[in-house]
Short mmCIF file of C-alpha atoms in Angstrom, two decimals:
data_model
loop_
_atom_site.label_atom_id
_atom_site.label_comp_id
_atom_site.label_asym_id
_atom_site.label_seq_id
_atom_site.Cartn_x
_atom_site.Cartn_y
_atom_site.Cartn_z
CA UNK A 1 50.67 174.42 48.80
CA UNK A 2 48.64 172.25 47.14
CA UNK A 3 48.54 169.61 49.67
CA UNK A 4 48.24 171.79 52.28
CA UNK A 5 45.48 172.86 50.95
CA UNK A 6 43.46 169.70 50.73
CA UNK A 7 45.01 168.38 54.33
CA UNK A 8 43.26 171.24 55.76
CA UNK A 9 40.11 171.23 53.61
CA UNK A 10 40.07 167.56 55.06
CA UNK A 11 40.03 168.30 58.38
CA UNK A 12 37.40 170.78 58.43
CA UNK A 13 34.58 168.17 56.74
CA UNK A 14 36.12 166.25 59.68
CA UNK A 15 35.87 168.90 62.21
CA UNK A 16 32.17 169.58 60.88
CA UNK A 17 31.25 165.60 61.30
CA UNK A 18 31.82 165.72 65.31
CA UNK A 19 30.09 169.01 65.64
CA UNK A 20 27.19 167.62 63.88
CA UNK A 21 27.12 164.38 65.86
CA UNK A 22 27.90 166.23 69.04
CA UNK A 23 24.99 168.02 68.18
CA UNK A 24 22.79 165.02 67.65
CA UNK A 25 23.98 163.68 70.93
CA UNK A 26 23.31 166.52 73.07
CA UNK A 27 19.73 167.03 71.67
CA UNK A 28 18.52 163.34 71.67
CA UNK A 29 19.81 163.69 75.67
CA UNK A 30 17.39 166.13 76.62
CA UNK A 31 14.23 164.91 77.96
CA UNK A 32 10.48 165.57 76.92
CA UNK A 33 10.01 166.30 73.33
CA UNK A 34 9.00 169.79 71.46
CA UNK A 35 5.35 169.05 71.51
CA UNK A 36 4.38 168.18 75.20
CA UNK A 37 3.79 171.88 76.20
CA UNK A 38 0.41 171.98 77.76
CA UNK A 39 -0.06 175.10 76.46
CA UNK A 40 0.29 174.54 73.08
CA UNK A 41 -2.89 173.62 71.40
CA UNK A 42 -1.47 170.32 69.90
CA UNK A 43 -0.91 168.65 73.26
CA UNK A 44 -3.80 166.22 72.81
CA UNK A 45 -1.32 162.54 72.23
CA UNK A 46 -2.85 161.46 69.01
CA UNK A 47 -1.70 164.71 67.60
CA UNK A 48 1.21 164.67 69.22
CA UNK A 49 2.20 160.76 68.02
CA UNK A 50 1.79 162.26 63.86
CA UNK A 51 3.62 165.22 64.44
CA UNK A 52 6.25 163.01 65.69
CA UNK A 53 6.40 160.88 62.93
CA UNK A 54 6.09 163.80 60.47
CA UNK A 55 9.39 165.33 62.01
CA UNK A 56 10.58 161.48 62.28
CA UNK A 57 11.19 161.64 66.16
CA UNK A 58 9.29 158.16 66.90
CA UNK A 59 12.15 156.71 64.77
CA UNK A 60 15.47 155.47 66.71
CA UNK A 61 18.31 157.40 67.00
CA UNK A 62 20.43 155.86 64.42
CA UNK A 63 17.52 156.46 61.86
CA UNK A 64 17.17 160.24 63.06
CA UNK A 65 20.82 160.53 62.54
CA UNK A 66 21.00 159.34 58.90
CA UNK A 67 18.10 161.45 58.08
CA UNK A 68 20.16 164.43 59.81
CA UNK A 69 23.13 163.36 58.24
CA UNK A 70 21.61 163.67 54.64
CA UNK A 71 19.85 166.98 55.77
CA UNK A 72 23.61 168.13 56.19
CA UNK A 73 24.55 166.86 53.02
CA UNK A 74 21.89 168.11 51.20
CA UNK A 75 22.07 171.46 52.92
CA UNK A 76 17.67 170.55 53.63
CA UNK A 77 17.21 170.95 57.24
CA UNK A 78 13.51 170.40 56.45
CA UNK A 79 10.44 172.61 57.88
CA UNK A 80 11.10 174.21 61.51
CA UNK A 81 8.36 172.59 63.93
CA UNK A 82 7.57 175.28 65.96
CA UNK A 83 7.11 177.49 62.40
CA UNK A 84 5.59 174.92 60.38
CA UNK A 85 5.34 178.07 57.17
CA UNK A 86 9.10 177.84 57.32
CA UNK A 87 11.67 175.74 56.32
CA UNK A 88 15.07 176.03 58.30
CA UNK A 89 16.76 177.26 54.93
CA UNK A 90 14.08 180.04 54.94
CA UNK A 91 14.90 181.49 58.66
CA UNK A 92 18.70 181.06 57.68
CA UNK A 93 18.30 183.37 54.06
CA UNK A 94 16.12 185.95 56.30
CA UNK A 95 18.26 186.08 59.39
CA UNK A 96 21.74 185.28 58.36
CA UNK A 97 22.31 187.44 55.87
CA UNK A 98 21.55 190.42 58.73
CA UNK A 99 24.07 188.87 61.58
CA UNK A 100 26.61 188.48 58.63
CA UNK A 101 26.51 191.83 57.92
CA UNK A 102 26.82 193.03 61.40
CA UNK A 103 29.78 190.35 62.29
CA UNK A 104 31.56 191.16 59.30
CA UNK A 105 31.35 195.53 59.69
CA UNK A 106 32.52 194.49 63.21
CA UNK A 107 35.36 192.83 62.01
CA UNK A 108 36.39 195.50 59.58
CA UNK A 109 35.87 197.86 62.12
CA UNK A 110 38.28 196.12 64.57
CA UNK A 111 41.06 195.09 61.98
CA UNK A 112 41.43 198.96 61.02
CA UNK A 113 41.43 200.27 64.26
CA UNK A 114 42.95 197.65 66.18
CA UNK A 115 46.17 197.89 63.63
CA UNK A 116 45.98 202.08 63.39
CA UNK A 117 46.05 201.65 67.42
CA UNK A 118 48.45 199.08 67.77
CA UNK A 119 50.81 200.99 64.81
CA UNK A 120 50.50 204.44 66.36
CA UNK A 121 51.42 203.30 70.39
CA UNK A 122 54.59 200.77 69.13
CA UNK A 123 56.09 204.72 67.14
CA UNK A 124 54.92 206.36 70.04
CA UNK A 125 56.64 203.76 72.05
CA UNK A 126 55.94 205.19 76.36
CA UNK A 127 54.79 207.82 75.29
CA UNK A 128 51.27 209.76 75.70
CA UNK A 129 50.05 208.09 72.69
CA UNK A 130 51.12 204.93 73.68
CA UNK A 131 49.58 205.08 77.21
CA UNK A 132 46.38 206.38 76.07
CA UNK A 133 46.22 204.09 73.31
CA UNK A 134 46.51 200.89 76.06
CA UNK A 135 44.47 201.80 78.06
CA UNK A 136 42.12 201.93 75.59
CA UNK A 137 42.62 198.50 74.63
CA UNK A 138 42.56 197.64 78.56
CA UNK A 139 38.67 199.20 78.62
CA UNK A 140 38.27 197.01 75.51
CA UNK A 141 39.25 193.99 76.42
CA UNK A 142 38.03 193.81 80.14
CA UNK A 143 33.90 195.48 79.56
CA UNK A 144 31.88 192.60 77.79
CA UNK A 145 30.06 193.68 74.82
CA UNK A 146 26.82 193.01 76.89
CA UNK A 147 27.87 195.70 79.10
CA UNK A 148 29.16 198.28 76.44
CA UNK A 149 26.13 197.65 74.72
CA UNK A 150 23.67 198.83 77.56
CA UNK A 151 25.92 201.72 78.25
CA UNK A 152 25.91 202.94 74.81
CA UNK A 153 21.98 202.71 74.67
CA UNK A 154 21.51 204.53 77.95
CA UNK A 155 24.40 207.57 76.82
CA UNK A 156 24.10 207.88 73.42
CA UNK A 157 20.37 206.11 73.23
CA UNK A 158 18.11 206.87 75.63
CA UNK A 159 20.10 210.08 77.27
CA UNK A 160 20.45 211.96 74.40
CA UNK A 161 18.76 210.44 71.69
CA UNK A 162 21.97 210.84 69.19
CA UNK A 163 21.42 206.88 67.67
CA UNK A 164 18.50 204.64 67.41
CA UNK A 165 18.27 201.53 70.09
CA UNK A 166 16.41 198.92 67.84
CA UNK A 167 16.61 196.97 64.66
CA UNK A 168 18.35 197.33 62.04
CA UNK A 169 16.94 199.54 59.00
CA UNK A 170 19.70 202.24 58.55
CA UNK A 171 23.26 203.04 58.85
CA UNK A 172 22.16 205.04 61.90
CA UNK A 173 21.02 201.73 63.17
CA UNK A 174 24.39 199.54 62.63
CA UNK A 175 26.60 202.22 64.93
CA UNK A 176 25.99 201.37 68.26
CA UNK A 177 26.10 197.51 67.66
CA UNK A 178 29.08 197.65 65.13
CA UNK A 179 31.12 199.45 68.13
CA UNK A 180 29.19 197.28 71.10
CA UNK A 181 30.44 194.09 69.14
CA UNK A 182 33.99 195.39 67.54
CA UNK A 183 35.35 197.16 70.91
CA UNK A 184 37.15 193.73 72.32
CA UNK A 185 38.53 191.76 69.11
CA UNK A 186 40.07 195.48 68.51
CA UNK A 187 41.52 195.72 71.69
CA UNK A 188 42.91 192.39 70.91
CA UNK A 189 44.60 192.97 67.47
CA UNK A 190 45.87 196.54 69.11
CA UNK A 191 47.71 194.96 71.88
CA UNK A 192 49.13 192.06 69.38
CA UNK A 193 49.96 194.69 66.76
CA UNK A 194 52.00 196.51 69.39
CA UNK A 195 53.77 193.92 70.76
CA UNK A 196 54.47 192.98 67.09
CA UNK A 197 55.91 195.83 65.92
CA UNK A 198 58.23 196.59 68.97
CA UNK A 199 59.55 193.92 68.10
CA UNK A 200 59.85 194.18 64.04
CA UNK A 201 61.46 197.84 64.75
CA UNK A 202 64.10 196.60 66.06
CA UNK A 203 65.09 193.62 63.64
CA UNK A 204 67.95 194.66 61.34
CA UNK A 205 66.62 194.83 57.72
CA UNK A 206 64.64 197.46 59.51
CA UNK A 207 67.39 199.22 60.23
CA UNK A 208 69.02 198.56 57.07
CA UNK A 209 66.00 200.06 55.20
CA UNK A 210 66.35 203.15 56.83
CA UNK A 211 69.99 203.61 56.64
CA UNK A 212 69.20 203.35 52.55
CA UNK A 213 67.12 206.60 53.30
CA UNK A 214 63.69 204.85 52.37
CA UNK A 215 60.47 207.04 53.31
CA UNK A 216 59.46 206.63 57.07
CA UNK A 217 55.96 205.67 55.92
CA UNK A 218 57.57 203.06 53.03
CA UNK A 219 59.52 201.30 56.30
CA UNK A 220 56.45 201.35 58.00
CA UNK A 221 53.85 200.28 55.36
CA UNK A 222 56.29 198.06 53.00
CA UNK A 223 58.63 196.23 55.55
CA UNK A 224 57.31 196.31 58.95
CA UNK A 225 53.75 196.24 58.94
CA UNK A 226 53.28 193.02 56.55
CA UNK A 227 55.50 190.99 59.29
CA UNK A 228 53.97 192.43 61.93
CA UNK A 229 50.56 191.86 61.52
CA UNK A 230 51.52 187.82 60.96
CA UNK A 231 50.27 187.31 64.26
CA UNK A 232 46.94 188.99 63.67
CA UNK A 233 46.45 187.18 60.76
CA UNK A 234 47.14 183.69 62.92
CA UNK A 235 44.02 185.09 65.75
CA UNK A 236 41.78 186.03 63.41
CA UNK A 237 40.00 183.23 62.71
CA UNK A 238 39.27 182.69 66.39
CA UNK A 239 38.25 186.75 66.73
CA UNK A 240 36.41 186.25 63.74
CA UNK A 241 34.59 183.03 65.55
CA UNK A 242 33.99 185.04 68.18
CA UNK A 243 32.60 187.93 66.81
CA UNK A 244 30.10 186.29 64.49
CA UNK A 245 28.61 184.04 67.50
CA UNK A 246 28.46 186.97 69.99
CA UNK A 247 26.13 188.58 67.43
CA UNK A 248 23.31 186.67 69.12
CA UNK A 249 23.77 188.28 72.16
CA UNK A 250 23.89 191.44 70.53
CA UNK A 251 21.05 191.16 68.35
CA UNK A 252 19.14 189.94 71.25
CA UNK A 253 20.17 193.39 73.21
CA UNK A 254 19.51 195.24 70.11
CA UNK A 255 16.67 193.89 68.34
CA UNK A 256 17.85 193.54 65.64
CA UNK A 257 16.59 190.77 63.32
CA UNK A 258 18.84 188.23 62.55
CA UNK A 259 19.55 184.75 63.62
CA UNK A 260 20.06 185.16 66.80
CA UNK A 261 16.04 185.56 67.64
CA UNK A 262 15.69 182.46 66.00
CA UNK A 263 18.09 180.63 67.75
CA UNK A 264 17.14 181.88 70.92
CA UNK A 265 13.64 181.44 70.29
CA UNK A 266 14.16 177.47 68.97
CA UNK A 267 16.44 176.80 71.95
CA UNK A 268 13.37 178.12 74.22
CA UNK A 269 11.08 176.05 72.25
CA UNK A 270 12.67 173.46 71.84
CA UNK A 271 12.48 173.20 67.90
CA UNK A 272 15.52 170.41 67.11
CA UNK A 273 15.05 171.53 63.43
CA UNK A 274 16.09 174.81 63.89
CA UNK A 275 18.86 174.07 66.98
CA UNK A 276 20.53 171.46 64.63
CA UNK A 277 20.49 173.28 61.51
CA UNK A 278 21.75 176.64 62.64
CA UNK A 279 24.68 175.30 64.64
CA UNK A 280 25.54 173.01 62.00
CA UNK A 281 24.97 176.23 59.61
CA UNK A 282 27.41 178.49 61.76
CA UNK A 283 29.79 175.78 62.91
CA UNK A 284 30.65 175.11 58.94
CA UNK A 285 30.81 178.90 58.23
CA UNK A 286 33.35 179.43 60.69
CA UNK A 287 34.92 176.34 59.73
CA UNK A 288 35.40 177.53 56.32
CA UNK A 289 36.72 180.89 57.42
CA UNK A 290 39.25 179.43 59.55
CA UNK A 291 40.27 177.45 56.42
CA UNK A 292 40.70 180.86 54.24
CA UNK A 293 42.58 182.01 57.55
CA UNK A 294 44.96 178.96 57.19
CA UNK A 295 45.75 179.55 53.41
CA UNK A 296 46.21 183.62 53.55
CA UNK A 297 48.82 182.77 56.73
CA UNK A 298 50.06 180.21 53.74
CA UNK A 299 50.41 182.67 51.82
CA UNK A 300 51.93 185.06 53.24
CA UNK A 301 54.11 183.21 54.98
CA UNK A 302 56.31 181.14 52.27
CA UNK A 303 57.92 179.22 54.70
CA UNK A 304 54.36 177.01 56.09
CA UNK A 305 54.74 175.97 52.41
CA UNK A 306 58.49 174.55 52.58
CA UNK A 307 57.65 173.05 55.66
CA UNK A 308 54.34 171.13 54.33
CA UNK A 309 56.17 170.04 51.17
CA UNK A 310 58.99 168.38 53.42
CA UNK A 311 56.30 166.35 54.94
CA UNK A 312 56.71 167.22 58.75
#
């Protein structure tokens, strides 16, 4: 377990690397630079030349992308250019901790759902439940969360005032974007816990566990759920991906404050700082989720442990 451990530890710093340089690449390709807005005040060239050299953009590329390399490493993206009051460490504490929040009550929201949904149609196998249940998880999984999200601020918003639209100060606040953002990922993990369970039902410890006379719930809960929801465990980093980056879109719809206005706003403005830093910043996040995704589906799942120690 061990060495599975580190082999995938490994691969993430190397997995983080090409993002970062990918990064790099795609912003030194883009034209222009941040401060040639005619607009903006500090447009006159002499300025322009010192804040370039401040920010280190009259350097060449390979000198930029040492200095952004040891940013990374030193977790100091340095002072955003467009905010020159903040450093990009100080938008990440203020907004990150707010799209967190929201990602990860979306998640939760979707895991418990998604499985009591999944759980309920596989014992109520073509049946109403079932049916109803699907469907469901069809409406789910075909609206886009940009869609469910104006339709639950024009019904439950603006129509009858029943929920707030904007930002994010109570719980009152988190309810429309918590089920705008956790509708498809639980859609998902319904359908796969379904599927899952059909299938576990009929596998013959189960049916060896109830000819012993065990409680319907204790075959249910203690022997089929746990390898049933194997699968979910094996999407969830990638729902878990997707959830946390599709916060910007909802925060955006939303208003709510979190990192999404700032990435929007630096991508708009052009503010590499801020670009590089946050993807970097969310690309190792996930990164390291995935990587506690890898070693619970190591854990529960003895046999990724065997196989690892054989060396295949």
């Amino acid at each position: 377990m061990f060495r599975y451990i580190i082999k995938r530890f490994l691969m993430a710093l190397l997995t983080i690397w090409i993002i970062a340089t990918l990064t790099f690449i795609l912003m030194m390709s883009i034209p222009g630079s941040p401060f040639n807005d005619v607009s903006d005040k500090t447009s006159n060239e002499a300025v322009q030349r010192n804040l370039e050299a401040h920010f280190n953009l009259d350097q060449p590329p390979v000198i930029q992308y040492v200095h952004y390399l040891k940013s990374i490493a030193t977790f100091n993206f340095g002072p955003s250019i467009k905010k020159p009051n903040d450093t990009v460490n100080e938008l990440l504490g203020r907004g990150f901790p707010i799209s967190f929040e929201l990602g990860i009550i979306s998640i939760i929201v979707a895991l418990i759902s998604g499985i009591a949904l999944g759980v309920l149609a596989a014992l109520k196998h073509n049946k109403i439940i079932d049916y109803m249940a699907m469907t469901i998880a069809v409406l789910g999984i075909s609206i886009p969360n940009f869609v469910l999200a104006t339709l639950l601020i024009q019904q439950l918003a603006v129509n009858t005032g029943i929920f707030p639209v904007a930002t994010w100060k109570s719980p009152a606040h988190m309810v429309l974007p918590t089920i705008a953002l956790a509708t498809g990922p639980m859609a998902i993990i319904a359908r796969l816990t379904r599927s899952s369970m059909l299938e576990v039902l009929t596998q013959d410890y189960i049916k060896m566990a109830r000819a012993k006379g065990l409680a319907p719930y204790k075959v249910i809960i203690k022997h089929a759920l746990r390898n049933a929801l194997m699968p979910v465990v094996t999407i969830m980093g990638t729902l878990l991906a997707g959830v946390l980056t599709g916060t910007f879109v909802i925060e955006k719809i939303f208003a709510i404050p979190g990192m999404g206005q700032y990435f929007v706003q630096s991508i708009n403005e052009r503010d590499y700082p801020v670009i590089m830093g946050t993807t970097v910043f969310y690309s190792a996040f996930l990164i390291f989720m995935l990587f506690l995704v890898d070693i619970t589906y190591g854990i529960l799942d003895p046999r990724i442990k065997i196989h690892d120690e054989k060396g295949d």
